[in-house]
Amino acid sequence: MVCLGNICRSPLAEGILKSKVNSANVYVDSAGTGGYHIGSKPDSRSIEIAHKFGIDITNQRCRKFHISDFERFDVIYVMDDSNYENILDLANSASDEQKVKLLLDVLDYGPQEVPDPYYGGKDGFKNVYHMIDEACSKIANSLNQLN
Ligand code: 4NP
């Protein structure tokens, strides 16, 4: 799960998807395209909304996406078009490129981007929580059928 800062959207996506899959079968992680907050906990507003829905993301620490992640992961879900471009720029092969998907593309309707809630209020975090949750339910259903 990738966003810009790895403190708002992708930590939520990591926590939500982890809550829906068997960790023995599926490894979920998150990272940011930017390095502004490396080592930090998720944003307190992400921690708060996740907690409201019974998910604890306080143990997560921000890291920056690394090209080795193309080897380590089968699918790289990105939150918005800018993340998509930034990750594609790091791809070294067609196989790397094919791993990169917009998270909300798993749903059959728009909007196709998870908007950046960083500069907004708490409502923005609630909004992105529900978008991410819906997409992760769909991903988890298909993963759980494989396992
Ligand atoms: P995120 O949100 O990409 O969902 O983690 C942001 C967090 C921090 C910044 C931008 C977006 N920032 O510019 O510091």
PDB file of N, CA, C and O in Angstrom, residues 102-115 127 131 134:
ATOM      1  N   LEU A 102      -3.940   1.234  -9.092  1.00  0.00           N
ATOM      2  CA  LEU A 102      -4.666   2.191  -8.246  1.00  0.00           C
ATOM      3  C   LEU A 102      -5.613   1.400  -7.347  1.00  0.00           C
ATOM      4  O   LEU A 102      -6.395   0.579  -7.840  1.00  0.00           O
ATOM      5  N   LEU A 103      -5.538   1.646  -6.051  1.00  0.00           N
ATOM      6  CA  LEU A 103      -6.342   0.855  -5.110  1.00  0.00           C
ATOM      7  C   LEU A 103      -7.826   0.826  -5.495  1.00  0.00           C
ATOM      8  O   LEU A 103      -8.456  -0.219  -5.500  1.00  0.00           O
ATOM      9  N   LEU A 104      -8.387   1.994  -5.815  1.00  0.00           N
ATOM     10  CA  LEU A 104      -9.834   2.042  -6.034  1.00  0.00           C
ATOM     11  C   LEU A 104     -10.265   1.451  -7.369  1.00  0.00           C
ATOM     12  O   LEU A 104     -11.455   1.284  -7.617  1.00  0.00           O
ATOM     13  N   ASP A 105      -9.290   1.099  -8.209  1.00  0.00           N
ATOM     14  CA  ASP A 105      -9.650   0.431  -9.462  1.00  0.00           C
ATOM     15  C   ASP A 105     -10.220  -0.966  -9.222  1.00  0.00           C
ATOM     16  O   ASP A 105     -10.817  -1.544 -10.119  1.00  0.00           O
ATOM     17  N   VAL A 106     -10.024  -1.512  -8.018  1.00  0.00           N
ATOM     18  CA  VAL A 106     -10.625  -2.813  -7.737  1.00  0.00           C
ATOM     19  C   VAL A 106     -12.144  -2.688  -7.617  1.00  0.00           C
ATOM     20  O   VAL A 106     -12.862  -3.673  -7.726  1.00  0.00           O
ATOM     21  N   LEU A 107     -12.628  -1.458  -7.381  1.00  0.00           N
ATOM     22  CA  LEU A 107     -14.074  -1.227  -7.319  1.00  0.00           C
ATOM     23  C   LEU A 107     -14.563  -0.886  -8.726  1.00  0.00           C
ATOM     24  O   LEU A 107     -13.796  -0.435  -9.565  1.00  0.00           O
ATOM     25  N   ASP A 108     -15.850  -1.074  -8.948  1.00  0.00           N
ATOM     26  CA  ASP A 108     -16.344  -0.918 -10.316  1.00  0.00           C
ATOM     27  C   ASP A 108     -16.818   0.496 -10.621  1.00  0.00           C
ATOM     28  O   ASP A 108     -17.425   0.741 -11.636  1.00  0.00           O
ATOM     29  N   TYR A 109     -16.597   1.420  -9.693  1.00  0.00           N
ATOM     30  CA  TYR A 109     -17.059   2.776  -9.929  1.00  0.00           C
ATOM     31  C   TYR A 109     -16.058   3.773  -9.364  1.00  0.00           C
ATOM     32  O   TYR A 109     -15.187   3.422  -8.590  1.00  0.00           O
ATOM     33  N   GLY A 110     -16.210   5.048  -9.746  1.00  0.00           N
ATOM     34  CA  GLY A 110     -15.298   6.078  -9.280  1.00  0.00           C
ATOM     35  C   GLY A 110     -15.635   6.555  -7.902  1.00  0.00           C
ATOM     36  O   GLY A 110     -16.576   6.054  -7.323  1.00  0.00           O
ATOM     37  N   PRO A 111     -14.927   7.494  -7.298  1.00  0.00           N
ATOM     38  CA  PRO A 111     -13.726   8.113  -7.838  1.00  0.00           C
ATOM     39  C   PRO A 111     -12.553   7.124  -7.823  1.00  0.00           C
ATOM     40  O   PRO A 111     -12.558   6.186  -7.036  1.00  0.00           O
ATOM     41  N   GLN A 112     -11.606   7.357  -8.676  1.00  0.00           N
ATOM     42  CA  GLN A 112     -10.523   6.392  -8.807  1.00  0.00           C
ATOM     43  C   GLN A 112      -9.325   6.707  -7.903  1.00  0.00           C
ATOM     44  O   GLN A 112      -8.419   5.921  -7.805  1.00  0.00           O
ATOM     45  N   GLU A 113      -9.330   7.882  -7.274  1.00  0.00           N
ATOM     46  CA  GLU A 113      -8.217   8.225  -6.379  1.00  0.00           C
ATOM     47  C   GLU A 113      -8.708   8.273  -4.929  1.00  0.00           C
ATOM     48  O   GLU A 113      -9.820   8.706  -4.666  1.00  0.00           O
ATOM     49  N   VAL A 114      -7.839   7.853  -4.008  1.00  0.00           N
ATOM     50  CA  VAL A 114      -8.097   8.112  -2.587  1.00  0.00           C
ATOM     51  C   VAL A 114      -7.489   9.483  -2.322  1.00  0.00           C
ATOM     52  O   VAL A 114      -6.260   9.645  -2.378  1.00  0.00           O
ATOM     53  N   PRO A 115      -8.323  10.514  -2.053  1.00  0.00           N
ATOM     54  CA  PRO A 115      -7.778  11.869  -1.908  1.00  0.00           C
ATOM     55  C   PRO A 115      -6.884  12.015  -0.681  1.00  0.00           C
ATOM     56  O   PRO A 115      -7.113  11.356   0.332  1.00  0.00           O
ATOM     57  N   ASN A 127     -13.846   9.791   5.433  1.00  0.00           N
ATOM     58  CA  ASN A 127     -14.153   9.541   4.023  1.00  0.00           C
ATOM     59  C   ASN A 127     -13.162   8.547   3.403  1.00  0.00           C
ATOM     60  O   ASN A 127     -13.552   7.555   2.788  1.00  0.00           O
ATOM     61  N   MET A 131     -13.578   4.534   1.863  1.00  0.00           N
ATOM     62  CA  MET A 131     -13.151   4.158   0.501  1.00  0.00           C
ATOM     63  C   MET A 131     -12.164   2.992   0.551  1.00  0.00           C
ATOM     64  O   MET A 131     -12.280   2.016  -0.181  1.00  0.00           O
ATOM     65  N   GLU A 134     -13.736  -0.360   1.644  1.00  0.00           N
ATOM     66  CA  GLU A 134     -14.512  -1.040   0.604  1.00  0.00           C
ATOM     67  C   GLU A 134     -13.578  -1.762  -0.374  1.00  0.00           C
ATOM     68  O   GLU A 134     -13.809  -2.921  -0.743  1.00  0.00           O
TER      69      GLU A 134
END
